[in-house]
XYZ file of N, CA and C in Angstrom:
831
model
N 5.254 20.311 -12.085
C 6.301 20.283 -11.181
C 5.860 20.058 -9.781
N 6.381 19.192 -9.001
C 6.019 18.949 -7.663
C 6.403 20.175 -6.782
N 5.531 20.819 -5.986
C 5.872 21.877 -5.250
C 6.261 21.440 -3.909
N 7.151 22.206 -3.082
C 7.345 22.007 -1.713
C 6.118 21.882 -0.805
N 6.175 20.890 0.046
C 5.033 20.656 0.770
C 5.032 20.703 2.362
N 6.213 20.974 2.708
C 6.426 21.040 4.258
C 5.572 22.091 4.920
N 5.439 23.231 4.196
C 4.777 24.383 4.750
C 3.204 24.230 4.463
N 3.022 23.362 3.279
C 1.534 23.406 2.772
C 0.747 22.348 3.504
N 1.490 21.285 4.207
C 0.760 20.171 4.707
C 0.989 20.088 6.113
N 0.036 19.721 6.974
C 0.162 19.508 8.420
C -0.243 18.241 8.792
N 0.655 17.439 9.370
C 0.395 16.021 9.902
C -0.486 16.116 11.198
N -1.501 15.435 11.189
C -2.287 15.508 12.405
C -2.438 14.103 13.067
N -2.547 14.106 14.365
C -2.828 12.791 15.042
C -4.008 12.138 14.666
N -3.998 10.824 14.598
C -5.178 10.044 14.315
C -5.531 9.193 15.448
N -6.861 8.680 15.520
C -7.179 7.874 16.708
C -6.809 6.382 16.409
N -6.433 5.942 15.226
C -5.897 4.746 15.041
C -5.997 4.296 13.512
N -5.393 3.239 13.161
C -5.520 2.889 11.710
C -6.599 2.075 11.493
N -6.934 1.833 10.204
C -8.137 1.184 9.864
C -7.871 -0.341 9.972
N -8.935 -1.041 10.251
C -8.876 -2.541 10.241
C -8.767 -3.053 8.698
N -8.970 -2.135 7.772
C -8.791 -2.575 6.391
C -7.452 -2.618 6.016
N -6.446 -2.026 6.710
C -5.075 -1.884 6.417
C -4.482 -3.228 6.071
N -3.812 -3.279 4.990
C -3.193 -4.627 4.505
C -1.791 -4.288 3.970
N -0.832 -5.123 4.281
C 0.551 -4.665 3.812
C 1.374 -6.051 3.728
N 2.472 -5.825 2.922
C 3.540 -6.857 2.882
C 4.631 -6.560 3.957
N 4.969 -7.530 4.752
C 5.979 -7.422 5.787
C 7.165 -8.249 5.666
N 8.288 -7.698 5.040
C 9.451 -8.622 4.785
C 10.240 -8.807 6.111
N 10.809 -9.794 6.472
C 11.667 -9.936 7.709
C 12.836 -9.110 7.638
N 13.299 -8.678 6.373
C 14.507 -7.906 6.128
C 14.337 -7.109 4.928
N 14.297 -5.744 4.981
C 14.178 -4.873 3.861
C 15.591 -4.812 3.128
N 16.575 -5.111 3.640
C 17.914 -4.886 3.015
C 18.672 -6.199 3.049
N 18.300 -7.187 2.373
C 19.011 -8.466 2.200
C 20.211 -8.446 1.327
N 21.124 -9.391 1.587
C 22.125 -9.533 0.576
C 21.768 -10.211 -0.552
N 22.552 -10.122 -1.724
C 22.114 -10.744 -2.915
C 22.055 -12.286 -2.653
N 21.087 -12.924 -3.216
C 20.837 -14.381 -2.978
C 20.369 -14.850 -1.635
N 20.155 -13.892 -0.642
C 19.645 -14.289 0.562
C 18.132 -14.524 0.488
N 17.684 -15.470 1.276
C 16.289 -15.747 1.301
C 15.559 -14.703 2.201
N 14.413 -14.242 1.759
C 13.568 -13.276 2.643
C 12.171 -13.775 2.694
N 11.776 -13.788 3.890
C 10.385 -14.266 4.141
C 9.468 -12.952 4.083
N 8.320 -13.216 3.438
C 7.360 -12.102 3.370
C 6.109 -12.493 3.890
N 5.602 -11.782 4.930
C 4.326 -12.021 5.500
C 3.249 -11.177 5.002
N 2.083 -11.587 5.084
C 0.887 -10.879 4.516
C 0.074 -10.422 5.751
N 0.084 -9.157 6.078
C -0.626 -8.630 7.371
C -1.908 -7.782 6.994
N -2.769 -7.762 8.125
C -3.989 -7.017 8.021
C -4.251 -6.493 9.384
N -4.934 -5.298 9.511
C -5.318 -4.730 10.740
C -4.520 -3.389 11.164
N -4.000 -3.445 12.328
C -3.352 -2.346 12.924
C -1.905 -2.463 13.017
N -1.076 -1.545 12.816
C 0.390 -1.704 13.058
C 0.680 -2.133 14.571
N 1.676 -2.810 14.788
C 2.073 -3.296 16.095
C 1.517 -4.539 16.438
N 1.164 -4.780 17.803
C 0.614 -6.030 18.313
C -0.695 -6.349 17.759
N -1.418 -5.427 17.201
C -2.760 -5.536 16.629
C -2.787 -6.168 15.352
N -1.565 -6.231 14.717
C -1.603 -6.716 13.324
C -1.849 -8.336 13.297
N -2.585 -8.705 12.266
C -2.916 -10.136 12.011
C -2.525 -10.671 10.839
N -2.259 -11.908 10.766
C -2.025 -12.526 9.524
C -3.206 -12.556 8.617
N -2.874 -12.445 7.354
C -4.034 -12.421 6.339
C -4.268 -13.850 5.812
N -5.353 -14.200 5.592
C -5.718 -15.578 5.061
C -5.315 -15.417 3.514
N -4.304 -16.024 3.161
C -3.635 -15.877 1.788
C -4.196 -17.164 0.930
N -5.278 -17.056 0.286
C -5.830 -18.170 -0.428
C -5.518 -17.852 -1.944
N -5.368 -18.876 -2.848
C -5.186 -18.606 -4.098
C -6.160 -17.848 -4.891
N -7.466 -17.962 -4.314
C -8.523 -17.246 -5.036
C -8.531 -15.779 -4.786
N -7.667 -15.324 -3.861
C -7.553 -13.919 -3.534
C -6.422 -13.296 -4.352
N -5.550 -14.074 -4.971
C -4.272 -13.500 -5.540
C -4.606 -13.139 -6.986
N -4.581 -11.934 -7.406
C -4.558 -11.445 -8.681
C -3.143 -11.315 -9.418
N -2.159 -10.803 -8.628
C -0.822 -10.741 -9.054
C 0.099 -10.556 -7.990
N 1.361 -11.032 -8.106
C 2.451 -10.931 -7.242
C 3.699 -10.930 -7.933
N 4.307 -9.645 -8.024
C 5.380 -9.486 -8.968
C 6.522 -8.668 -8.173
N 7.746 -8.934 -8.673
C 8.991 -8.246 -8.302
C 9.353 -7.325 -9.398
N 9.424 -5.909 -9.086
C 9.920 -5.058 -10.101
C 11.235 -4.440 -9.776
N 12.229 -4.768 -10.633
C 13.545 -4.257 -10.359
C 14.299 -3.654 -11.456
N 15.483 -3.439 -11.522
C 16.251 -2.637 -12.620
C 16.023 -3.290 -13.903
N 15.895 -4.631 -13.965
C 15.723 -5.302 -15.296
C 14.206 -5.498 -15.651
N 13.332 -4.969 -14.979
C 11.908 -5.143 -15.330
C 11.201 -6.027 -14.173
N 10.037 -6.586 -14.615
C 9.050 -7.258 -13.662
C 9.126 -8.734 -13.836
N 9.119 -9.593 -12.740
C 9.060 -11.004 -12.788
C 7.998 -11.479 -11.865
N 7.172 -12.553 -12.286
C 6.083 -13.115 -11.481
C 6.699 -13.897 -10.345
N 6.059 -13.698 -9.168
C 6.635 -14.359 -7.969
C 5.517 -15.405 -7.288
N 4.484 -15.712 -8.090
C 3.549 -16.511 -7.459
C 4.026 -17.992 -6.935
N 5.119 -18.452 -7.602
C 5.666 -19.631 -7.251
C 6.304 -19.577 -5.910
N 6.562 -18.384 -5.387
C 7.297 -18.149 -4.042
C 6.169 -18.116 -2.952
N 4.828 -18.216 -3.396
C 3.799 -18.077 -2.382
C 3.616 -19.523 -1.736
N 3.110 -19.451 -0.405
C 2.694 -20.653 0.194
C 1.448 -20.227 0.866
N 0.306 -20.687 0.242
C -0.980 -20.232 0.781
C -1.491 -20.893 2.056
N -2.410 -20.236 2.605
C -3.034 -20.622 3.988
C -3.498 -22.107 3.934
N -3.039 -22.916 4.749
C -3.732 -24.236 4.955
C -4.021 -24.496 6.472
N -4.564 -25.588 6.893
C -4.791 -25.786 8.157
C -3.617 -25.743 9.105
N -3.670 -24.796 9.968
C -2.544 -24.592 10.918
C -1.193 -23.945 10.372
N -1.340 -23.562 9.082
C -0.176 -23.011 8.430
C -0.603 -21.622 7.873
N 0.148 -20.538 8.178
C -0.175 -19.171 7.773
C 0.549 -18.994 6.469
N -0.180 -18.307 5.504
C 0.159 -18.012 4.136
C 1.409 -17.080 4.113
N 2.373 -17.208 3.343
C 3.548 -16.316 3.230
C 4.350 -16.525 1.900
N 5.320 -15.926 1.692
C 6.152 -16.058 0.448
C 7.562 -15.961 0.870
N 8.409 -16.721 0.211
C 9.886 -16.716 0.317
C 10.582 -16.472 -0.905
N 11.463 -15.461 -1.032
C 11.981 -15.306 -2.207
C 13.517 -14.921 -2.054
N 14.347 -14.793 -3.035
C 15.686 -14.271 -3.037
C 15.847 -13.503 -4.334
N 16.767 -12.562 -4.227
C 17.058 -11.839 -5.424
C 18.516 -11.869 -5.661
N 19.048 -12.192 -6.915
C 20.323 -12.482 -7.149
C 21.131 -11.234 -7.438
N 20.535 -10.218 -8.192
C 21.221 -8.968 -8.662
C 20.945 -7.882 -7.670
N 22.166 -7.285 -7.182
C 21.945 -6.068 -6.357
C 21.116 -4.960 -6.993
N 20.452 -4.152 -6.253
C 19.575 -3.091 -6.715
C 18.443 -2.813 -5.832
N 17.649 -1.892 -6.083
C 16.380 -1.575 -5.465
C 15.192 -2.131 -6.126
N 14.264 -2.776 -5.347
C 13.204 -3.428 -5.868
C 11.939 -3.103 -5.117
N 10.845 -3.311 -6.011
C 9.475 -3.230 -5.450
C 8.788 -4.543 -5.601
N 8.378 -5.092 -4.462
C 7.599 -6.324 -4.416
C 6.138 -5.872 -4.363
N 5.279 -6.268 -5.231
C 3.870 -5.747 -5.316
C 2.941 -6.908 -5.418
N 1.773 -6.692 -4.694
C 0.689 -7.618 -4.506
C -0.667 -7.005 -5.024
N -1.437 -7.720 -5.774
C -2.827 -7.376 -5.946
C -3.858 -8.342 -5.758
N -4.843 -8.101 -5.094
C -5.893 -9.069 -4.832
C -7.042 -8.997 -5.778
N -7.825 -10.017 -5.904
C -9.068 -10.075 -6.599
C -10.060 -9.235 -5.729
N -10.999 -8.774 -6.355
C -12.164 -8.026 -5.430
C -13.010 -8.856 -4.703
N -13.431 -8.330 -3.576
C -14.346 -9.043 -2.698
C -15.559 -8.052 -2.579
N -16.785 -8.541 -2.214
C -17.977 -7.659 -2.096
C -18.335 -7.408 -0.651
N -18.859 -6.213 -0.450
C -19.275 -5.884 0.878
C -20.686 -5.185 0.845
N -21.476 -5.477 1.780
C -22.836 -4.974 1.884
C -23.104 -4.466 3.311
N -22.929 -3.195 3.571
C -23.160 -2.716 4.904
C -24.413 -1.826 5.106
N -25.100 -1.912 6.337
C -26.191 -1.088 6.577
C -25.896 0.285 6.521
N -26.787 1.275 6.349
C -26.501 2.576 6.023
C -25.670 3.329 7.068
N -26.008 3.289 8.343
C -25.269 3.932 9.307
C -23.678 3.396 9.436
N -23.585 2.019 9.402
C -22.269 1.600 9.407
C -21.468 2.019 8.140
N -22.080 2.026 7.023
C -21.435 2.413 5.725
C -20.960 3.847 5.775
N -21.788 4.630 6.252
C -21.665 6.119 6.295
C -20.405 6.344 7.182
N -20.426 5.745 8.356
C -19.234 5.810 9.298
C -17.974 5.323 8.634
N -18.011 4.261 7.978
C -16.855 3.657 7.264
C -16.336 4.684 6.108
N -17.239 5.249 5.353
C -16.608 6.157 4.292
C -16.126 7.414 4.854
N -16.646 7.817 6.068
C -16.085 8.996 6.719
C -14.683 8.731 7.377
N -14.655 7.597 7.943
C -13.339 7.152 8.638
C -12.216 6.937 7.520
N -12.546 6.558 6.403
C -11.691 6.096 5.397
C -11.291 7.351 4.458
N -12.079 8.381 4.626
C -11.800 9.509 3.838
C -12.301 9.462 2.371
N -13.437 8.682 2.104
C -13.938 8.228 0.769
C -14.955 9.416 0.339
N -14.322 10.476 0.011
C -15.014 11.733 -0.169
C -15.941 11.566 -1.490
N -15.396 10.968 -2.554
C -16.238 10.835 -3.682
C -17.499 10.070 -3.499
N -17.401 8.977 -2.689
C -18.557 8.113 -2.319
C -19.452 8.854 -1.579
N -18.969 9.568 -0.533
C -19.890 10.382 0.408
C -20.581 11.492 -0.485
N -20.014 12.097 -1.407
C -20.547 13.191 -2.156
C -21.638 12.500 -3.090
N -21.374 11.421 -3.606
C -22.490 10.720 -4.405
C -23.606 10.386 -3.665
N -23.426 9.898 -2.414
C -24.765 9.460 -1.667
C -25.458 10.733 -1.175
N -24.738 11.891 -0.852
C -25.398 13.063 -0.555
C -26.178 13.664 -1.651
N -25.529 13.634 -2.993
C -26.230 14.261 -4.088
C -27.488 13.409 -4.547
N -27.337 12.133 -4.364
C -28.558 11.226 -4.745
C -29.400 10.924 -3.578
N -29.218 11.410 -2.469
C -30.065 11.311 -1.290
C -30.139 9.779 -0.925
N -29.064 9.143 -1.126
C -29.066 7.586 -0.788
C -28.320 7.252 0.513
N -28.125 8.360 1.266
C -27.462 8.154 2.632
C -28.160 7.166 3.588
N -29.414 6.969 3.471
C -30.200 6.046 4.204
C -30.226 4.690 3.800
N -29.539 4.382 2.609
C -29.571 2.974 2.133
C -28.321 2.268 2.293
N -28.405 0.995 2.286
C -27.174 0.165 2.500
C -26.094 0.562 1.444
N -24.877 0.389 1.829
C -23.809 0.712 0.879
C -23.194 -0.655 0.407
N -23.140 -0.794 -0.852
C -22.551 -1.961 -1.445
C -21.313 -1.526 -2.242
N -20.186 -2.350 -2.113
C -18.974 -2.058 -2.773
C -18.193 -3.292 -3.048
N -17.394 -3.317 -4.155
C -16.327 -4.146 -4.444
C -15.121 -3.561 -3.993
N -14.309 -4.257 -3.146
C -13.083 -3.717 -2.743
C -11.984 -4.651 -2.938
N -10.739 -4.148 -3.259
C -9.522 -4.933 -3.479
C -8.400 -4.241 -2.914
N -7.263 -5.065 -2.800
C -6.036 -4.524 -2.198
C -4.918 -4.359 -3.106
N -4.023 -3.389 -2.869
C -2.848 -3.163 -3.584
C -1.806 -2.855 -2.632
N -0.724 -3.684 -2.505
C 0.306 -3.618 -1.541
C 1.649 -3.580 -2.167
N 2.525 -2.743 -1.657
C 3.993 -2.717 -2.214
C 4.899 -2.667 -0.946
N 6.051 -3.279 -1.135
C 7.125 -3.139 -0.105
C 8.475 -3.062 -0.950
N 9.494 -2.270 -0.386
C 10.535 -1.997 -0.989
C 11.693 -2.812 -0.421
N 12.654 -3.399 -1.260
C 13.744 -4.134 -0.891
C 15.048 -3.505 -1.533
N 16.016 -3.355 -0.744
C 17.309 -3.037 -1.145
C 18.269 -4.232 -1.099
N 18.687 -4.700 -2.324
C 19.521 -5.839 -2.285
C 20.860 -5.446 -2.565
N 21.877 -5.632 -1.481
C 23.248 -5.160 -1.691
C 23.131 -3.644 -1.509
N 24.373 -3.001 -2.174
C 24.727 -1.742 -1.885
C 24.335 -0.784 -3.148
N 23.912 -1.384 -4.220
C 23.746 -0.695 -5.442
C 22.347 -0.030 -5.429
N 22.309 1.341 -5.361
C 20.984 1.974 -5.272
C 20.540 2.328 -6.806
N 19.250 1.872 -7.099
C 18.873 2.064 -8.454
C 17.525 2.871 -8.362
N 17.194 3.620 -9.456
C 16.108 4.608 -9.503
C 14.788 4.078 -9.838
N 14.646 2.671 -10.070
C 13.387 2.157 -10.587
C 12.242 2.277 -9.503
N 12.532 2.316 -8.238
C 11.430 2.316 -7.155
C 10.816 3.590 -7.199
N 11.280 4.523 -7.900
C 10.709 6.013 -7.854
C 9.732 6.199 -8.964
N 9.336 5.111 -9.689
C 8.442 5.148 -10.850
C 7.249 4.348 -10.592
N 6.025 4.778 -11.058
C 4.984 3.831 -10.857
C 5.134 2.563 -11.466
N 4.288 1.597 -11.013
C 4.389 0.157 -11.584
C 2.981 -0.029 -12.222
N 1.952 0.854 -12.148
C 0.653 0.701 -12.713
C -0.395 0.090 -11.949
N -0.277 0.138 -10.711
C -1.448 -0.247 -9.871
C -2.585 0.703 -9.991
N -3.740 0.269 -9.650
C -4.947 1.007 -9.722
C -4.912 2.183 -8.813
N -4.461 1.949 -7.529
C -4.129 2.917 -6.575
C -2.841 2.606 -5.971
N -1.914 3.699 -6.087
C -0.503 3.387 -5.784
C 0.282 4.570 -5.047
N 1.080 4.203 -4.125
C 1.828 5.077 -3.522
C 3.346 5.023 -3.889
N 3.945 6.036 -4.412
C 5.190 5.964 -5.085
C 6.082 6.892 -4.460
N 7.207 6.444 -3.973
C 8.310 7.402 -3.350
C 9.069 8.270 -4.420
N 9.278 9.503 -4.346
C 9.683 10.185 -5.460
C 11.236 10.389 -5.284
N 11.750 9.932 -4.096
C 13.103 9.656 -3.857
C 13.311 8.250 -3.405
N 14.399 7.639 -3.675
C 14.574 6.251 -3.230
C 14.979 6.397 -1.727
N 14.132 5.799 -0.921
C 14.248 5.853 0.512
C 15.709 5.308 1.038
N 16.083 4.299 0.231
C 17.461 3.662 0.796
C 18.621 4.544 0.431
N 18.434 5.764 -0.292
C 19.542 6.706 -0.608
C 19.430 7.941 0.458
N 18.483 7.879 1.307
C 18.191 8.927 2.244
C 18.696 8.595 3.655
N 19.050 9.660 4.451
C 19.357 9.402 5.827
C 18.001 9.587 6.636
N 18.036 8.954 7.735
C 16.887 9.042 8.665
C 16.602 10.448 9.023
N 15.328 10.877 8.827
C 15.046 12.258 9.143
C 15.066 13.187 7.877
N 15.641 12.704 6.869
C 15.580 13.525 5.535
C 14.133 13.590 5.008
N 13.774 14.418 4.121
C 12.417 14.556 3.695
C 12.209 13.416 2.506
N 11.038 12.861 2.539
C 10.628 11.855 1.613
C 9.306 12.314 1.124
N 9.225 12.454 -0.251
C 7.976 12.792 -0.960
C 7.228 11.459 -1.380
N 5.939 11.344 -0.999
C 5.186 10.117 -1.635
C 4.177 10.700 -2.356
N 4.008 10.221 -3.617
C 3.063 10.583 -4.554
C 1.863 9.436 -4.696
N 0.686 9.857 -4.665
C -0.401 8.761 -4.781
C -1.006 9.029 -6.151
N -1.128 7.706 -6.763
C -1.712 7.746 -8.289
C -2.986 6.980 -8.164
N -4.107 7.466 -8.778
C -5.320 6.628 -9.011
C -5.401 6.562 -10.572
N -5.484 5.320 -10.988
C -5.666 5.004 -12.399
C -4.626 5.871 -13.290
N -3.337 6.000 -12.683
C -2.445 6.519 -13.584
C -2.231 8.059 -13.333
N -3.016 8.688 -12.677
C -2.934 10.114 -12.511
C -2.880 10.500 -11.135
N -2.113 11.590 -10.800
C -1.937 12.009 -9.363
C -3.299 12.289 -8.704
N -3.455 11.846 -7.461
C -4.755 11.908 -6.820
C -4.789 13.013 -5.754
N -5.677 13.962 -5.915
C -5.713 15.140 -4.971
C -6.737 14.843 -3.912
N -6.492 15.254 -2.722
C -7.464 15.186 -1.598
C -7.620 13.807 -1.052
N -6.660 12.911 -1.255
C -6.729 11.581 -0.541
C -6.104 11.695 0.847
N -6.486 10.828 1.821
C -5.844 10.859 3.107
C -4.839 9.760 3.177
N -3.606 10.108 3.366
C -2.502 9.175 3.454
C -2.210 9.086 5.053
N -2.116 7.809 5.531
C -1.869 7.429 6.825
C -0.498 6.940 6.998
N 0.303 7.427 8.012
C 1.726 7.095 8.293
C 1.767 6.565 9.690
N 2.405 5.344 9.696
C 2.600 4.717 11.081
C 3.816 3.719 11.049
N 4.582 3.817 12.207
C 5.638 2.886 12.327
C 5.000 1.361 12.581
N 5.526 0.394 11.836
C 5.049 -0.852 11.849
C 5.068 -1.507 13.358
N 6.021 -1.084 14.162
C 6.096 -1.728 15.449
C 5.018 -1.065 16.417
N 4.197 -0.203 15.901
C 3.071 0.244 16.739
C 3.401 1.511 17.724
N 4.682 1.972 17.782
C 5.165 2.948 18.542
C 5.026 4.343 17.739
N 4.732 5.395 18.551
C 4.691 6.683 17.942
C 3.359 7.135 17.332
N 2.354 6.184 17.396
C 0.997 6.624 16.891
C 0.948 6.774 15.398
N -0.215 7.276 14.862
C -0.529 7.202 13.596
C -0.717 8.793 13.180
N -0.153 9.139 11.984
C -0.369 10.530 11.488
C -1.107 10.411 10.168
N -1.795 11.495 9.912
C -2.483 11.583 8.555
C -2.187 12.832 7.959
N -2.261 12.798 6.512
C -2.086 14.163 5.742
C -2.849 13.862 4.350
N -3.182 14.910 3.980
C -4.048 14.917 2.642
C -3.118 15.275 1.492
N -3.367 14.581 0.450
C -2.501 14.789 -0.818
C -2.865 16.119 -1.385
N -1.789 16.751 -2.029
C -1.971 18.057 -2.751
C -2.569 17.764 -4.096
N -2.717 18.750 -4.875
C -3.204 18.667 -6.228
C -2.158 17.899 -7.087
N -0.964 17.679 -6.649
C 0.005 16.844 -7.399
C -0.082 15.449 -6.764
N -0.919 15.131 -5.813
C -1.018 13.811 -5.265
C 0.161 13.535 -4.275
N 0.803 14.631 -3.706
C 2.039 14.420 -2.961
C 1.821 14.793 -1.423
N 2.475 13.891 -0.710
C 2.678 14.220 0.767
C 4.135 14.037 1.077
N 4.611 15.017 1.907
C 5.997 14.999 2.366
C 6.077 14.364 3.735
N 6.889 13.373 3.975
C 7.079 12.750 5.280
C 8.595 12.593 5.588
N 8.901 12.150 6.680
C 10.242 11.877 7.044
C 10.673 10.524 6.477
N 11.978 10.541 5.955
C 12.474 9.237 5.342
C 12.529 8.216 6.470
N 12.175 6.893 6.232
C 12.218 5.779 7.198
C 13.706 5.539 7.672
N 13.786 4.974 8.872
C 15.071 4.621 9.349
C 15.060 3.102 9.661
N 15.496 2.711 10.837
C 15.534 1.363 11.219
C 14.195 0.675 11.334
N 13.194 1.582 11.921
C 11.889 1.094 12.157
C 11.125 1.086 10.853
N 10.528 0.010 10.368
C 9.694 -0.127 9.103
C 8.526 0.751 9.309
N 8.162 1.530 8.273
C 7.072 2.499 8.130
C 6.046 1.785 7.278
N 4.727 2.040 7.729
C 3.520 1.661 6.901
C 2.759 2.860 6.449
N 2.707 3.017 5.106
C 1.897 4.240 4.407
C 0.705 3.590 3.740
N -0.444 4.140 4.108
C -1.740 3.591 3.528
C -2.492 4.634 3.023
N -3.318 4.298 1.923
C -4.369 5.174 1.432
C -5.506 4.339 0.853
N -6.674 5.031 0.939
C -7.905 4.398 0.288
C -8.641 5.214 -0.511
N -9.168 4.708 -1.636
C -9.931 5.574 -2.461
C -11.177 4.809 -3.089
N -12.251 5.375 -3.164
C -13.402 4.685 -3.744
C -14.217 5.599 -4.730
N -14.823 4.987 -5.630
C -15.576 5.732 -6.790
C -16.923 4.911 -6.987
N -17.779 5.757 -7.737
C -19.008 5.075 -8.196
C -18.710 3.998 -9.280
N -19.377 2.868 -9.314
C -19.152 1.873 -10.240
C -20.339 1.661 -11.137
N -20.756 2.475 -11.946
C -22.016 2.508 -12.793
C -22.129 1.183 -13.695
N -21.038 0.691 -14.078
C -21.250 -0.565 -14.956
C -21.052 -1.885 -14.136
N -21.071 -1.783 -12.881
C -20.860 -2.994 -12.104
C -22.310 -3.450 -11.375
N -22.845 -4.563 -11.807
C -24.091 -5.016 -11.198
C -23.893 -5.559 -9.904
N -22.831 -5.844 -9.440
C -22.615 -6.429 -8.036
C -22.774 -5.412 -6.915
N -22.297 -4.196 -7.250
C -22.096 -3.245 -6.196
C -22.229 -1.797 -6.704
N -22.473 -0.831 -5.906
C -22.636 0.546 -6.236
C -21.280 1.219 -6.412
N -20.245 0.770 -5.674
C -19.054 1.449 -5.578
C -17.845 0.476 -5.738
N -16.738 1.028 -6.163
C -15.371 0.312 -6.088
C -14.469 0.962 -5.358
N -13.786 0.183 -4.356
C -12.823 0.829 -3.390
C -11.539 0.118 -3.446
N -10.467 0.818 -3.423
C -9.140 0.222 -3.333
C -8.450 0.624 -2.129
N -7.853 -0.413 -1.472
C -6.853 -0.121 -0.342
C -5.520 -0.368 -0.812
N -4.596 0.683 -0.653
C -3.211 0.566 -1.117
C -2.323 0.789 0.091
N -1.148 0.240 0.049
C -0.058 0.300 1.097
C 1.294 0.361 0.452
N 2.293 0.852 1.339
C 3.687 0.870 0.915
C 4.374 0.608 2.321
N 5.308 -0.312 2.335
C 6.105 -0.455 3.548
C 7.667 -0.495 3.154
N 8.434 0.122 4.078
C 9.819 0.287 3.850
C 10.565 0.616 5.130
N 11.774 0.043 5.246
C 12.728 0.321 6.244
C 14.051 0.494 5.780
N 14.974 1.392 6.371
C 16.201 1.551 5.952
C 17.149 1.494 7.134
N 17.506 0.307 7.685
C 18.226 0.047 8.810
C 19.826 0.267 8.637
N 20.187 0.475 7.377
C 21.644 0.833 7.223
C 21.676 1.817 6.096
N 22.882 2.501 6.052
C 23.012 3.491 5.015
C 23.605 2.729 3.761
N 22.745 2.793 2.734
C 23.045 2.175 1.525
C 23.532 3.146 0.510
N 24.912 2.998 0.064
C 25.511 3.895 -0.889
C 25.930 3.126 -1.953
N 25.694 3.645 -3.087
C 26.001 2.982 -4.498
C 25.846 3.847 -5.587
N 25.835 3.310 -6.765
C 25.740 4.077 -8.027
C 24.320 4.002 -8.400
N 23.673 5.112 -8.600
C 22.251 5.179 -9.025
C 22.164 4.778 -10.534
N 21.252 3.861 -10.789
C 21.068 3.450 -12.344
C 19.736 3.799 -12.776
N 19.518 3.952 -14.072
C 18.170 4.322 -14.521
C 17.184 3.062 -14.463
């Protein structure tokens, strides 16, 4: 059972978000049924520091829409980066309900000299990698990793609130809201649960920031249940991010595997309806 976390967790100010942050940014989180929605792929820091991500086909592992009726592939909605054109996606949803739009990237390889890698794993809260380097005395060696991105954004189509967005969709590293944010009022409590390979992740650092760059960045560590309690989003879109890395003993290309995960959501209007399973 998830225990109450308001007293157990303290949010603390952070000096800034990671340049590794990656997220899906819809132009509208609450479209009408059948309305076209532009989805931008962003990287960097929230606010003015956000950059467009180079969306090439070689980077796309999966792009799916998860709704009340199941999942559907959305790769046909993608327009990849070309000369002078930024990659994006445009889609519409016919049936009212709550939806998760999810993206997964193929892995890329990184090789950083020791000091820079050690600083990176400290800033990202990659405690498992830090512990391995300390235990093996490899802190003076370059750090090699395969890293990949997992991003989710929530869409509320029409006024019918459905419960499917509160269930995991099976990403390697995933942030799952335990209440449907579109059913909450601004300022209500929202529990976010972090999963790693299908199990709740203890001791991961979740970052919370408004996407317009105002209000700064807060961080909190997940409990043994993988949960952090935050305030429900309102009109301003919120960005939630978490990073986790582990040893990759069967991987010849790198010593570690790291996943960057994000969730974005805004609730600019009160959505009332009938909750469905």
